[in-house]
PDB file of C-alpha atoms in Angstrom:
ATOM      1  CA  MET G   1       0.000   0.000   0.000  1.00 84.00           C
ATOM      2  CA  ILE G   2       1.486   3.351  -1.103  1.00 94.00           C
ATOM      3  CA  CYS G   3       0.838   6.565   0.823  1.00 95.00           C
ATOM      4  CA  ASP G   4      -0.112   8.703  -2.201  1.00 96.00           C
ATOM      5  CA  LEU G   5      -0.153  12.368  -1.131  1.00 96.00           C
ATOM      6  CA  GLU G   6      -2.118  13.424  -4.202  1.00 96.00           C
ATOM      7  CA  GLU G   7      -4.886  10.889  -3.509  1.00 96.00           C
ATOM      8  CA  LEU G   8      -4.865  11.403   0.276  1.00 96.00           C
ATOM      9  CA  SER G   9      -5.197  15.169  -0.155  1.00 96.00           C
ATOM     10  CA  LYS G  10      -8.627  14.596  -1.701  1.00 97.00           C
ATOM     11  CA  THR G  11      -9.993  13.392   1.664  1.00 96.00           C
ATOM     12  CA  ILE G  12      -7.414  14.555   4.229  1.00 97.00           C
ATOM     13  CA  PRO G  13      -6.403  18.220   4.700  1.00 97.00           C
ATOM     14  CA  ILE G  14      -2.772  17.981   3.599  1.00 97.00           C
ATOM     15  CA  THR G  15      -1.909  21.664   3.447  1.00 96.00           C
ATOM     16  CA  ALA G  16       1.706  21.445   2.241  1.00 96.00           C
ATOM     17  CA  HIS G  17       4.713  19.215   1.874  1.00 96.00           C
ATOM     18  CA  THR G  18       8.414  19.986   1.691  1.00 96.00           C
ATOM     19  CA  ASP G  19      11.075  17.674   0.299  1.00 95.00           C
ATOM     20  CA  THR G  20      14.648  18.501   1.210  1.00 94.00           C
ATOM     21  CA  PRO G  21      17.817  16.636   0.224  1.00 92.00           C
ATOM     22  CA  GLN G  22      19.786  15.522   3.300  1.00 90.00           C
ATOM     23  CA  ASP G  23      23.480  14.859   2.823  1.00 85.00           C
ATOM     24  CA  ASN G  24      24.947  11.644   4.218  1.00 84.00           C
ATOM     25  CA  TRP G  25      28.657  11.343   4.961  1.00 82.00           C
ATOM     26  CA  ALA G  26      30.835   8.401   5.997  1.00 81.00           C
ATOM     27  CA  ASP G  27      32.414   8.189   9.450  1.00 82.00           C
ATOM     28  CA  ASP G  28      35.714   9.534   8.077  1.00 78.00           C
ATOM     29  CA  THR G  29      34.160  12.978   7.737  1.00 71.00           C
ATOM     30  CA  GLY G  30      35.173  15.990   9.765  1.00 70.00           C
ATOM     31  CA  ARG G  31      36.668  19.421   9.938  1.00 66.00           C
ATOM     32  CA  ASN G  32      40.378  19.838  10.531  1.00 63.00           C
ATOM     33  CA  SER G  33      40.778  22.681  13.019  1.00 59.00           C
ATOM     34  CA  ASN G  34      44.465  23.169  12.160  1.00 65.00           C
ATOM     35  CA  ASN G  35      43.806  24.378   8.629  1.00 69.00           C
ATOM     36  CA  ALA G  36      39.982  24.797   8.568  1.00 68.00           C
ATOM     37  CA  THR G  37      39.424  22.182   5.887  1.00 73.00           C
ATOM     38  CA  PHE G  38      36.530  19.802   5.613  1.00 70.00           C
ATOM     39  CA  SER G  39      37.109  16.304   4.295  1.00 74.00           C
ATOM     40  CA  GLY G  40      35.351  12.991   4.125  1.00 79.00           C
ATOM     41  CA  THR G  41      33.480  10.585   1.933  1.00 83.00           C
ATOM     42  CA  PHE G  42      30.134  11.738   0.625  1.00 83.00           C
ATOM     43  CA  ILE G  43      27.708   8.809   0.450  1.00 84.00           C
ATOM     44  CA  CYS G  44      24.496  10.192  -1.033  1.00 87.00           C
ATOM     45  CA  TYR G  45      21.522  12.447  -0.543  1.00 90.00           C
ATOM     46  CA  THR G  46      18.371  11.053   1.046  1.00 92.00           C
ATOM     47  CA  THR G  47      15.065  12.883   1.319  1.00 94.00           C
ATOM     48  CA  GLN G  48      13.554  14.519   4.342  1.00 96.00           C
ATOM     49  CA  LEU G  49       9.831  14.912   3.668  1.00 97.00           C
ATOM     50  CA  VAL G  50       7.714  17.144   5.900  1.00 97.00           C
ATOM     51  CA  ILE G  51       3.951  16.782   5.487  1.00 97.00           C
ATOM     52  CA  GLU G  52       1.719  19.447   7.016  1.00 97.00           C
ATOM     53  CA  VAL G  53      -1.810  18.382   7.914  1.00 97.00           C
ATOM     54  CA  GLY G  54      -4.722  20.609   8.917  1.00 96.00           C
ATOM     55  CA  GLU G  55      -7.371  19.723  11.484  1.00 96.00           C
ATOM     56  CA  THR G  56      -8.612  16.156  11.024  1.00 96.00           C
ATOM     57  CA  THR G  57     -11.608  14.086  11.997  1.00 95.00           C
ATOM     58  CA  GLN G  58     -11.222  10.732  13.718  1.00 94.00           C
ATOM     59  CA  LYS G  59     -11.720   8.939  10.389  1.00 95.00           C
ATOM     60  CA  GLN G  60      -9.010  11.037   8.708  1.00 96.00           C
ATOM     61  CA  MET G  61      -6.602  10.495  11.616  1.00 95.00           C
ATOM     62  CA  THR G  62      -7.189   6.735  11.525  1.00 95.00           C
ATOM     63  CA  THR G  63      -6.496   6.679   7.777  1.00 95.00           C
ATOM     64  CA  LEU G  64      -3.236   8.616   8.144  1.00 95.00           C
ATOM     65  CA  LYS G  65      -2.007   6.368  10.941  1.00 94.00           C
ATOM     66  CA  LYS G  66      -2.769   3.313   8.818  1.00 94.00           C
ATOM     67  CA  TYR G  67      -0.390   4.608   6.126  1.00 94.00           C
ATOM     68  CA  ILE G  68       2.376   6.264   8.155  1.00 93.00           C
ATOM     69  CA  GLN G  69       2.826   4.431  11.451  1.00 92.00           C
ATOM     70  CA  LYS G  70       4.804   1.572   9.895  1.00 92.00           C
ATOM     71  CA  PRO G  71       8.503   0.674  10.046  1.00 93.00           C
ATOM     72  CA  ILE G  72       9.154   1.428   6.342  1.00 95.00           C
ATOM     73  CA  PHE G  73       6.603   2.428   3.724  1.00 95.00           C
ATOM     74  CA  SER G  74       6.327   4.072   0.305  1.00 96.00           C
ATOM     75  CA  VAL G  75       5.147   7.638  -0.276  1.00 96.00           C
ATOM     76  CA  ARG G  76       4.224   9.169  -3.613  1.00 96.00           C
ATOM     77  CA  TYR G  77       4.932  12.904  -3.554  1.00 96.00           C
ATOM     78  CA  LEU G  78       5.707  15.794  -5.898  1.00 95.00           C
ATOM     79  CA  ASN G  79       9.504  16.012  -6.083  1.00 92.00           C
ATOM     80  CA  SER G  80      11.013  19.499  -6.176  1.00 91.00           C
ATOM     81  CA  ASP G  81      14.091  18.420  -8.171  1.00 88.00           C
ATOM     82  CA  ASN G  82      12.166  17.574 -11.313  1.00 89.00           C
ATOM     83  CA  GLY G  83       8.528  18.572 -10.669  1.00 92.00           C
ATOM     84  CA  LYS G  84       7.355  14.974 -11.110  1.00 93.00           C
ATOM     85  CA  TRP G  85       5.410  12.666  -8.821  1.00 94.00           C
ATOM     86  CA  ILE G  86       7.795   9.984  -7.550  1.00 94.00           C
ATOM     87  CA  THR G  87       7.520   7.101  -5.103  1.00 95.00           C
ATOM     88  CA  GLU G  88      10.136   6.727  -2.392  1.00 95.00           C
ATOM     89  CA  LYS G  89      10.542   4.620   0.766  1.00 96.00           C
ATOM     90  CA  PHE G  90      10.647   6.287   4.193  1.00 97.00           C
ATOM     91  CA  TYR G  91      11.007   5.358   7.853  1.00 92.00           C
ATOM     92  CA  GLY G  92       7.677   5.440   9.638  1.00 87.00           C
ATOM     93  CA  THR G  93       7.006   7.840  12.475  1.00 90.00           C
ATOM     94  CA  PRO G  94       4.407   8.287  15.210  1.00 91.00           C
ATOM     95  CA  ILE G  95       1.692  10.821  14.476  1.00 92.00           C
ATOM     96  CA  PRO G  96       0.861  13.356  17.189  1.00 88.00           C
ATOM     97  CA  ALA G  97      -2.841  13.505  18.044  1.00 91.00           C
ATOM     98  CA  LYS G  98      -3.868  16.597  20.004  1.00 93.00           C
ATOM     99  CA  LYS G  99      -7.452  17.520  20.903  1.00 89.00           C
ATOM    100  CA  ASP G 100      -8.597  20.286  23.191  1.00 81.00           C
ATOM    101  CA  TYR G 101     -12.114  18.929  23.718  1.00 84.00           C
ATOM    102  CA  TRP G 102     -13.602  15.452  23.345  1.00 85.00           C
ATOM    103  CA  GLY G 103     -15.954  16.020  20.413  1.00 83.00           C
ATOM    104  CA  GLY G 104     -13.652  18.187  18.328  1.00 89.00           C
ATOM    105  CA  LYS G 105     -11.191  17.577  15.560  1.00 94.00           C
ATOM    106  CA  TYR G 106      -7.515  16.791  16.011  1.00 96.00           C
ATOM    107  CA  LYS G 107      -5.346  19.903  15.808  1.00 96.00           C
ATOM    108  CA  SER G 108      -3.015  20.672  12.896  1.00 95.00           C
ATOM    109  CA  PHE G 109       0.357  18.917  12.920  1.00 96.00           C
ATOM    110  CA  SER G 110       3.333  18.052  10.764  1.00 96.00           C
ATOM    111  CA  ILE G 111       5.034  14.734  10.096  1.00 95.00           C
ATOM    112  CA  THR G 112       8.747  14.484   9.305  1.00 96.00           C
ATOM    113  CA  LEU G 113       9.810  11.436   7.303  1.00 96.00           C
ATOM    114  CA  THR G 114      13.347  10.309   6.463  1.00 95.00           C
ATOM    115  CA  GLY G 115      14.097   8.536   3.193  1.00 95.00           C
ATOM    116  CA  VAL G 116      15.852   5.180   3.200  1.00 93.00           C
ATOM    117  CA  GLU G 117      17.112   5.225  -0.399  1.00 90.00           C
ATOM    118  CA  ALA G 118      19.638   7.408  -2.189  1.00 89.00           C
ATOM    119  CA  ARG G 119      17.721  10.366  -3.612  1.00 81.00           C
ATOM    120  CA  ASP G 120      20.019  10.694  -6.634  1.00 72.00           C
ATOM    121  CA  GLU G 121      18.986   7.248  -7.865  1.00 66.00           C
ATOM    122  CA  LEU G 122      15.274   8.079  -7.671  1.00 62.00           C
ATOM    123  CA  LEU G 123      15.253  10.940 -10.150  1.00 54.00           C
TER     124      LEU G 123
END
């Protein structure tokens, strides 16, 4: 089951998403304080995906948790590098669920996901 942001946004108030390349370096990486140089082995870029969600009903919250609270899952999102919808695997994360009264909706929140594949190979 793919967490398709385009399809989910038709029934869940996804207000925005941000995809940001995150650089990954090997353990030989560091800054030399004697001459102010930076060295190391660059491994790849992975994606950090932040999904912003507006107020949700119980049904919408249950649906989101079904897709996102998993160890690893696929998300289809609009990639900023090429403007195309791509599918990528991410680590799951818990979803915060805040209410200020029993019969109301869940408050707005954001979810931060970390990619598990090299971003360069996805494009």
